[in-house]
XYZ file of C-alpha atoms in Angstrom:
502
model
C 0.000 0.000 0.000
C 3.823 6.295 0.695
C 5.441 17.390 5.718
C 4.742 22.490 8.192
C 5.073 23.949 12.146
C 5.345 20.969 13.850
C 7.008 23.425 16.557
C 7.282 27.377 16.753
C 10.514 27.191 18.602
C 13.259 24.870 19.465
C 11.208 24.940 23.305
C 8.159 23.764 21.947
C 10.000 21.192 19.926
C 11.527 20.341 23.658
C 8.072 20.325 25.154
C 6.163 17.831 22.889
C 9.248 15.395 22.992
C 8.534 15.374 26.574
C 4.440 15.544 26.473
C 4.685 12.375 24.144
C 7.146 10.441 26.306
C 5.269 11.042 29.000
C 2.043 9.956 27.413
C 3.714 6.264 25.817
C 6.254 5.524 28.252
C 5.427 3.622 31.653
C 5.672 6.583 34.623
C 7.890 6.024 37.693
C 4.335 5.011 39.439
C 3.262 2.722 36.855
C 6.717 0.684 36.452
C 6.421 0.572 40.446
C 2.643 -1.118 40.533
C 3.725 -3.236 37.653
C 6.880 -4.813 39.992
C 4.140 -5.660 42.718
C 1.734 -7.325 40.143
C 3.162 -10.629 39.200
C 0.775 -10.132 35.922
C 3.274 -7.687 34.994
C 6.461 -10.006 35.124
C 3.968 -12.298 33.422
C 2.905 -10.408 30.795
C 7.077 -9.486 29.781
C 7.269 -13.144 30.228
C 4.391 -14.491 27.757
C 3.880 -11.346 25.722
C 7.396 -10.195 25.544
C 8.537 -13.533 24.116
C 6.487 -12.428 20.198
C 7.138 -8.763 20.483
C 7.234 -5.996 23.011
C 5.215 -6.338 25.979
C 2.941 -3.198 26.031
C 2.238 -1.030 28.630
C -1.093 -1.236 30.124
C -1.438 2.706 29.628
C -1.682 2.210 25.565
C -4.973 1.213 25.270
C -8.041 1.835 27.991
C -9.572 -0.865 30.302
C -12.446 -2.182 27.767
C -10.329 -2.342 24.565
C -8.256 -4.519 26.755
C -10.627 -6.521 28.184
C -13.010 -6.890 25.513
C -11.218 -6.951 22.856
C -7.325 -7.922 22.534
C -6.822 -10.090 25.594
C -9.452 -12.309 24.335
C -7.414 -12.544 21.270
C -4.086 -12.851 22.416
C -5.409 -15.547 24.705
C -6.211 -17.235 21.170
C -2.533 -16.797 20.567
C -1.458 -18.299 23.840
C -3.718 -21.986 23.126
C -6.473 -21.151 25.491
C -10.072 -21.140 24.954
C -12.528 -17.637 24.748
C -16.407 -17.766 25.820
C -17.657 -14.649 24.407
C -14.962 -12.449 24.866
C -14.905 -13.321 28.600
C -14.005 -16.822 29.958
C -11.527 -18.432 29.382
C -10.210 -22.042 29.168
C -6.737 -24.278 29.576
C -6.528 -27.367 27.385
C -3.685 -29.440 26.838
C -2.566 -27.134 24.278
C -2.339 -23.980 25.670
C 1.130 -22.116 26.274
C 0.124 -20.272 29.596
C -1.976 -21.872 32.664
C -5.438 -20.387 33.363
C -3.673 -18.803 37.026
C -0.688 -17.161 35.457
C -3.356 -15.845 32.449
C -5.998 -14.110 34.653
C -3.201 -12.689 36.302
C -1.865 -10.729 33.259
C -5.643 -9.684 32.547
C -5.779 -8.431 36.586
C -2.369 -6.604 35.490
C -3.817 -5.053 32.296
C -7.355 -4.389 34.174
C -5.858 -2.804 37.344
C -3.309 -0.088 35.225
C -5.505 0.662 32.120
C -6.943 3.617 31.935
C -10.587 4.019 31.690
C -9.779 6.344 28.647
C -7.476 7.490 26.310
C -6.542 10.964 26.713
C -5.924 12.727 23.002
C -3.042 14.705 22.763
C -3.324 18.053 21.412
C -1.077 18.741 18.452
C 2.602 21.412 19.318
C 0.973 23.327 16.407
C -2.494 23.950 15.221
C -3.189 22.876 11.511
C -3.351 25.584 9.311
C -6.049 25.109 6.770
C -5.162 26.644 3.576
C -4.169 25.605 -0.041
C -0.527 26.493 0.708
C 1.442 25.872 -2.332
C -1.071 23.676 -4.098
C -3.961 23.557 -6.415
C -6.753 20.724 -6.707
C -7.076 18.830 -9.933
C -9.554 16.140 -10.278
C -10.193 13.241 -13.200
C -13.339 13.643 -15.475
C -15.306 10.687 -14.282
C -18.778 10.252 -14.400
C -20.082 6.639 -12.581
C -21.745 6.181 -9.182
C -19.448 3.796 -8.356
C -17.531 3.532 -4.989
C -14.250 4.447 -5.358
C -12.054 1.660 -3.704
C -8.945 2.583 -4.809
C -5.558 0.529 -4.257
C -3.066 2.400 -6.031
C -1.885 5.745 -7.849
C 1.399 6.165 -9.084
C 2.728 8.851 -11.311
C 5.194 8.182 -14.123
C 5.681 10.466 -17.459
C 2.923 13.147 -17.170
C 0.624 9.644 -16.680
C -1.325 8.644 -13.744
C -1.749 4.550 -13.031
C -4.016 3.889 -10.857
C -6.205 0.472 -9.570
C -9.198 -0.373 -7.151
C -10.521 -3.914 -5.686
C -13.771 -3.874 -7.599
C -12.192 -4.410 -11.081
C -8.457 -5.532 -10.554
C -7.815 -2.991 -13.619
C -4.646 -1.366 -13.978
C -5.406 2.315 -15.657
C -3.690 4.991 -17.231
C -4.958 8.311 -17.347
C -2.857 11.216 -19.276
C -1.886 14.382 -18.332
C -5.772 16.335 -18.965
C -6.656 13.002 -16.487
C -8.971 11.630 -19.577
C -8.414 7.660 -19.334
C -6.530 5.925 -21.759
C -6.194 2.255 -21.235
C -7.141 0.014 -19.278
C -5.062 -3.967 -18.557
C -7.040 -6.824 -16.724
C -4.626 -7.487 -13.747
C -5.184 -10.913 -11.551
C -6.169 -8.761 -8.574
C -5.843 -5.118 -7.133
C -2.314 -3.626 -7.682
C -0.842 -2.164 -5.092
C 2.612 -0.908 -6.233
C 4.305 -0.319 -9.304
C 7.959 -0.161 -9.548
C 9.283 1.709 -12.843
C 12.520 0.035 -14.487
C 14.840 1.606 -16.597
C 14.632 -0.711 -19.432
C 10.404 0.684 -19.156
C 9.759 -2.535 -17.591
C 6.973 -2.062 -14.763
C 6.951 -4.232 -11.933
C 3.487 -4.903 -10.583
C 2.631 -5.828 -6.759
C -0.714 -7.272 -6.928
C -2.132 -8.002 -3.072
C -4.612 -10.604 -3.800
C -6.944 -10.076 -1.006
C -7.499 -6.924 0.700
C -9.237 -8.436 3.452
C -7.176 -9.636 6.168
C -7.010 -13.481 5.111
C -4.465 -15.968 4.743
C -5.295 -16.658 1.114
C -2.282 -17.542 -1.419
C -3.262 -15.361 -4.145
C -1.045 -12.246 -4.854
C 1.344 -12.249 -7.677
C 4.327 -10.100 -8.826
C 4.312 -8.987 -12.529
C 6.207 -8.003 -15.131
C 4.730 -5.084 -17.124
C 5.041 -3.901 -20.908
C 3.374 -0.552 -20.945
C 4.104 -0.379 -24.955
C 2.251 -3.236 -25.360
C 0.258 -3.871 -22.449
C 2.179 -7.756 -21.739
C 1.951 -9.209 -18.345
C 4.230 -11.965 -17.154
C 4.474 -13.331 -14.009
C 7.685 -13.398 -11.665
C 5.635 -14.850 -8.530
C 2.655 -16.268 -7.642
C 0.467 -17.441 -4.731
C 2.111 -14.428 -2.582
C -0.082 -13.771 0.982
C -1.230 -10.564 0.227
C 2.090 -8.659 -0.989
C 1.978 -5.145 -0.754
C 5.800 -3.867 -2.025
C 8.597 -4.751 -4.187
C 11.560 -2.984 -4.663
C 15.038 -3.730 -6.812
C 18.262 -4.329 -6.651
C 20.956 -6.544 -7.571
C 22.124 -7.626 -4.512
C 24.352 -10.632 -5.698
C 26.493 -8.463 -8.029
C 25.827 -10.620 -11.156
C 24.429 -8.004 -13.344
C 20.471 -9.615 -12.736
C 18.268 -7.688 -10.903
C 16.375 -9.225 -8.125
C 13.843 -8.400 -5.688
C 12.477 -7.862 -2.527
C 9.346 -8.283 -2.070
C 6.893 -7.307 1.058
C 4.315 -9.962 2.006
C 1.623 -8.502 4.820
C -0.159 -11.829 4.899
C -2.127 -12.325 8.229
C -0.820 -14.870 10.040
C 1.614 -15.998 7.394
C 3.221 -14.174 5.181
C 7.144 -12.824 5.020
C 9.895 -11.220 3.522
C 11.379 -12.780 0.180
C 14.354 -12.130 -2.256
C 13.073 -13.406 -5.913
C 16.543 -14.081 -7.073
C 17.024 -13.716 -10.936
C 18.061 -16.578 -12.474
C 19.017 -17.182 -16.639
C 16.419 -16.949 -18.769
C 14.617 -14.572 -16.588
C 13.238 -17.326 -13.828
C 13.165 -16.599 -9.921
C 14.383 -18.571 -7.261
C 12.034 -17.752 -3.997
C 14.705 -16.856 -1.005
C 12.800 -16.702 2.577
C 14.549 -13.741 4.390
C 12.320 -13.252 7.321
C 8.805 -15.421 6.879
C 6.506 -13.696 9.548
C 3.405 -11.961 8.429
C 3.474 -7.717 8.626
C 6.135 -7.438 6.266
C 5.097 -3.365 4.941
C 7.563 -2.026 3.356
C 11.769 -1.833 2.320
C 13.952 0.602 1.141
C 17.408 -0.660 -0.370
C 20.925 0.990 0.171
C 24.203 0.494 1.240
C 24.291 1.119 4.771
C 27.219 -0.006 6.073
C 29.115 1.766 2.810
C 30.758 -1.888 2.087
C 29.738 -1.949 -1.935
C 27.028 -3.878 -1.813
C 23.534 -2.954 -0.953
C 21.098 -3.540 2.212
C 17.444 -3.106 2.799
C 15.706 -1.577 5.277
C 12.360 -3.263 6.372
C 9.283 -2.394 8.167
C 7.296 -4.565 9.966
C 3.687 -4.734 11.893
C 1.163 -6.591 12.897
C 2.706 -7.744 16.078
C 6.746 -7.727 16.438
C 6.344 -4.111 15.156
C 9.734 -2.077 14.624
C 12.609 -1.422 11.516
C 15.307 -3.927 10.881
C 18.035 -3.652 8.721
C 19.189 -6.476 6.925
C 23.185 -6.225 5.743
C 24.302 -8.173 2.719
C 26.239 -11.047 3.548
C 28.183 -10.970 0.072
C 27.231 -14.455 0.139
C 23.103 -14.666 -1.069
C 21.866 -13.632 2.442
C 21.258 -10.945 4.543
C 22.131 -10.541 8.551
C 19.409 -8.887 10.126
C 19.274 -6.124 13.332
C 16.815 -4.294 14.920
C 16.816 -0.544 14.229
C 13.727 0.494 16.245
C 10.834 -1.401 17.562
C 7.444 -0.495 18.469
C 4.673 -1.940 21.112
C 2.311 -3.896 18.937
C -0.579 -1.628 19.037
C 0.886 1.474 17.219
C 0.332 0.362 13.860
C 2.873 0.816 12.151
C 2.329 2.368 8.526
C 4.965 3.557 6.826
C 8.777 4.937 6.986
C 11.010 7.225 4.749
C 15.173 7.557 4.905
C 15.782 11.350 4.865
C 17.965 13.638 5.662
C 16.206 15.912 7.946
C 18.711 18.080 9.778
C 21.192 18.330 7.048
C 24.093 16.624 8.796
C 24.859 14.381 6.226
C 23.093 11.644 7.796
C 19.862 9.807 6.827
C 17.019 10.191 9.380
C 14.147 7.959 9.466
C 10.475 9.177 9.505
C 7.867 7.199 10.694
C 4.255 6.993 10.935
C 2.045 4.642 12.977
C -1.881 4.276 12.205
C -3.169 1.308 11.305
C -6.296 0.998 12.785
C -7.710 -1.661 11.594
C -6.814 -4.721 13.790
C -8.097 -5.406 18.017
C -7.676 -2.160 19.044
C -9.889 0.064 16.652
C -9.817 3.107 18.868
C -8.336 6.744 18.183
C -4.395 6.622 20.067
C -2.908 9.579 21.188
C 0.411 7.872 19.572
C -0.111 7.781 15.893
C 0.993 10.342 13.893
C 4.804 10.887 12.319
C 7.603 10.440 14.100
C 11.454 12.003 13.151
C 14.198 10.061 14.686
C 17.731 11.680 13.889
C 20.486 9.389 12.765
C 23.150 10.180 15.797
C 25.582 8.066 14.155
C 26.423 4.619 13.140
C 23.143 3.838 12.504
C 21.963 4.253 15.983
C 18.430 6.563 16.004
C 16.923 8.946 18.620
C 13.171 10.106 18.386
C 13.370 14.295 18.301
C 10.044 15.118 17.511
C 6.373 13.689 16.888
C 3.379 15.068 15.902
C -0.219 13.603 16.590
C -2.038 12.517 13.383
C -4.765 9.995 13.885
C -4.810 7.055 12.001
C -1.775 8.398 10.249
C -1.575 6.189 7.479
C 1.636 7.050 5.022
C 4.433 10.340 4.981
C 6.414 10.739 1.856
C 9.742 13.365 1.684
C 10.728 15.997 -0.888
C 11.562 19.427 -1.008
C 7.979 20.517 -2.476
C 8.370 24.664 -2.011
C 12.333 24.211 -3.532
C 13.931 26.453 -0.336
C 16.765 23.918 0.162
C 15.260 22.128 3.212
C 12.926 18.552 3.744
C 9.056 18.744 3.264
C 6.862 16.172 4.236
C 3.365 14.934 2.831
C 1.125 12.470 5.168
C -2.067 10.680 4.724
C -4.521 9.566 7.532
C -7.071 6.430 6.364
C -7.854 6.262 10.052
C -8.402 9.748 10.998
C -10.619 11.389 13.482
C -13.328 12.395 10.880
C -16.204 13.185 13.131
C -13.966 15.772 14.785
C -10.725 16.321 12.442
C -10.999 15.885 8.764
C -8.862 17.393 7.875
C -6.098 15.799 9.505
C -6.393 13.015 6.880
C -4.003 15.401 4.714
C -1.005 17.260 5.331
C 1.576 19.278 4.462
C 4.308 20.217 6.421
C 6.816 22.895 5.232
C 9.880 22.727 6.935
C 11.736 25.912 7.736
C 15.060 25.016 8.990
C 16.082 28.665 9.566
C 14.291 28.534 12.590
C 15.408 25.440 14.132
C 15.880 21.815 13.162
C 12.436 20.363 12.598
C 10.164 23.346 12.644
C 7.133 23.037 10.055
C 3.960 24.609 10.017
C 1.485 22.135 9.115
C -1.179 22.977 6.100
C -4.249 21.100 6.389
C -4.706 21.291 2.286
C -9.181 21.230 2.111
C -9.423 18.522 0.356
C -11.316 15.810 3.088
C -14.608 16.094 1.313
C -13.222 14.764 -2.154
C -12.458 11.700 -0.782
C -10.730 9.522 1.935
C -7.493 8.701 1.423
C -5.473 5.481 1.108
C -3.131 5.919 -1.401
C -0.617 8.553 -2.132
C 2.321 9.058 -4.633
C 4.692 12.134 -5.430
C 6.746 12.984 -8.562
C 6.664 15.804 -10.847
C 3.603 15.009 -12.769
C 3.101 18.247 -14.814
C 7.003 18.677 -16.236
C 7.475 22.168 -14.530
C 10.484 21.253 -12.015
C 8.462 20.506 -8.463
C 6.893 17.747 -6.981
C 3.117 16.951 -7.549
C 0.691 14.917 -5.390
C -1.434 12.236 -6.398
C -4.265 10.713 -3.964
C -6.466 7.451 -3.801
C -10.054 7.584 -2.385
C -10.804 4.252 -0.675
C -14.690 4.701 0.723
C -15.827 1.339 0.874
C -15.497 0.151 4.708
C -12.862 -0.122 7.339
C -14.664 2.978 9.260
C -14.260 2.734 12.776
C -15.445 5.357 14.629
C -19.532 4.834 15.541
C -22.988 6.849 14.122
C -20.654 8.395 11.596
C -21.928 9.078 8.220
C -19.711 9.533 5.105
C -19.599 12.843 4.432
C -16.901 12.975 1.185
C -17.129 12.402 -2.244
C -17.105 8.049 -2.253
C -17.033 8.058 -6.016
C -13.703 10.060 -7.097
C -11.124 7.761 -7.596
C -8.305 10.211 -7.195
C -6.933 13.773 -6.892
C -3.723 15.538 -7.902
C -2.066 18.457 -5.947
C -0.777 20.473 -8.438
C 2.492 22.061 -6.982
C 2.469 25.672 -8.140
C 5.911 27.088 -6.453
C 7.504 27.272 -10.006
């Protein structure tokens, strides 16, 4: 399935780092209950085993209790009676005494509600730098699009009703149309104008086998298939990572519970040999280069849906990769998304992150998701600097969009508050770096009644030297947020922001 004031001065930058540790991190009063509630030791002992153990605080008492214990009890072999007993047999992992203990641990510190944190900076809602352009359509159709992508003044985009891959020029008129196997979710443009296609197969969250990766010909419309029966991949990216002048790939398989990361090795004759790097389901999204400067190139991975966090995986010169954790995040962020930029201008690549995925246990607004800057501090070691709260936040993408020299940032929010903030489910943050490292205003573009957003892309789509927008409007489902109404347009496709600093 890819920024401005986040603060007016470097103190307000200061104050939200601390506001949003305070509000994720276990207080001196919580870590001191937890020591005298053996659920607690539990709970590091059972939960911390998969992925982080998560602090009581992130979620409030009924989500818990009603929700995610009775499914990570599921995980743990025992029995659930409507969400509320629960049941040893011979195959569960945990007793029935040590389990109700971690659910008196997460009952006794939850809060009885999330408290939402309010943003360093107000939104600014104005058209900034941009201008709205939208496709001439005319169908009462649902827009449930899976994909835009911009390449040579065209605009590819797909949805889950058809599986179509389309074109549409630079006046947005459609101009072909190619039966795909199922919704595409990715493209990946080649040099040699080969297009590689990431079709997901199922959008719902199922363990079926039926996502492919594709070769494209746009000149003649061709389809050939590098992989099949895939779990629901979402990205590919390239590289030759062997050195033997084939390019492979690395493809992203979300899955459910299965799925992984793969390397489709090139072979002669332009056949793939299937490489497991890391087979556990979340796999999101990679981003190649060569880290640890030795000549040959790494990835970058991020996962969710459970062991949530970034790992980098080295080339081993010999056909594999080493892997180590970067950062890692409590399972019930949501992970969505990460770019490599450099932020501060050090000459070091900084990662931004977003976390928003609200779609799984725990479908509740969270005070944590929005975008997150962690500055590179040196040998690939990362400290967070600043966050800003975007609910739901679902992708951020990086460029220099007003051309002044310093890092902009775009973000998306599938999952945002829109019975009480819109508009947060766009956003652009301009960066001005003459005031202090990482100080944006954030411009909430008006654009959240044309559609809700799922998809983004950015390239220079119009030829005139800056960096254009393009947005998907997915309107069918996934809304979480009760005796809500739609209130956008739910049969647009897309939208482009056209840049007009130049």
């Amino acid at each position: 399935m890819q920024t401005a004031v986040f603060f007016r001065s470097y103190i307000s930058l200061l104050l939200s780092v601390i506001v949003a540790t305070s509000c994720f991190n276990k207080n001196n009063k919580e870590k001191n209950l937890a020591n005298q509630l053996p659920g607690g030791k539990l709970a590091e002992k059972y939960c911390g085993s998969c992925h982080l153990a998560p602090s009581p605080s992130l979620l409030d008492k009924e989500t818990w209790h009603n929700r995610v214990l009775p499914a990570m009890a599921k995980q743990l072999g025992l029995e659930v009676w409507q969400n509320a007993t629960y049941y040893q047999n011979e195959k569960s992992a945990i007793s029935y005494s040590d389990w109700m203990q971690i659910v008196a641990y997460y009952d006794s510190l939850a809060p009885a509600h999330l408290t939402s944190l309010k943003p360093p900076v107000d939104l600014v809602n104005d058209w900034s730098i941009f201008s709205l352009l939208k496709p001439k359509v005319n169908n009462s159709n649902i827009a449930t699009t899976t994909l835009v992508a911009i390449d040579s003044n065209s605009i590819y985009t797909s949805n889950s009703e058809t599986g179509l891959l389309n074109r549409w020029g630079q006046n947005l008129i459609l101009q072909s149309t190619v039966q795909l196997p199922s919704p595409a979710v990715q493209l990946t443009f080649e040099k040699n104008k080969n297009t590689i296609i990431t079709c997901i197969g199922e959008m719902k969250a199922l363990d079926v086998p039926s996502g492919n990766l594709l070769f494209f010909n746009g000149s003649n419309n061709q389809l050939t298939t590098i992989a099949n029966n895939l779990f629901r991949p979402v990205q590919t990216v390239s590289a030759d990572f062997n050195k033997d002048g084939l390019t492979d790939y690395i493809v992203c398989s979300f899955g459910h519970n299965k799925g992984g990361l793969y390397l489709m090795e090139q072979q002669a004759g332009k056949s793939f040999k299937t490489i497991p790097v890391r087979e556990i389901p979340g796999v999101t999204q990679s981003i190649t280069g060569d880290f640890n400067q030795d000549g040959w190139i790494d990835f970058m991975t991020l996962f969710a849906h459970g062991d949530e966090g970034i790992w980098l995986f080295t080339n081993d010169k010999k056909g594999g990769f080493q892997s180590k954790n970067i950062l890692r995040f409590p399972p019930v962020y949501g992970s969505s998304s990460f770019q490599l930029a450099d932020m501060n201008k050090d000459g070091k690549p900084d990662i931004v992150y977003t976390a928003g995925d609200n779609s799984d246990y725990s479908r509740i607004l969270k005070p944590y998701h929005g975008i997150y800057i962690f500055t590179n501090t040196g040998n690939l070691q990362f400290k967070q600097t600043s966050f800003y709260p975007v609910n739901g936040c679902t992708k951020v993408m990086i460029a220099d969009f007003d051309l002044d020299g310093d890092t902009d940032m775009t973000s998306i929010a599938f999952f945002a508050d829109f019975k009480n903030n819109p508009a947060e489910s766009f956003i652009y943050f301009e960066q001005n770096k003459e005031k202090s490292d990482f100080h944006f205003t954030p411009h909430a573009i008006p654009i959240h009644k044309e559609g809700r957003w799922i998809c983004m892309d950015v390239k220079d789509f119009d030829g005139d030297g800056d960096q254009d927008v393009v947005l998907g409007n997915y309107s069918k489902g996934f809304l979480n947020e009760d005796h809500f109404e739609l209130n956008w347009n739910v049969n647009l496709p897309f939208v482009v922001l056209i840049n007009n600093t130049k």
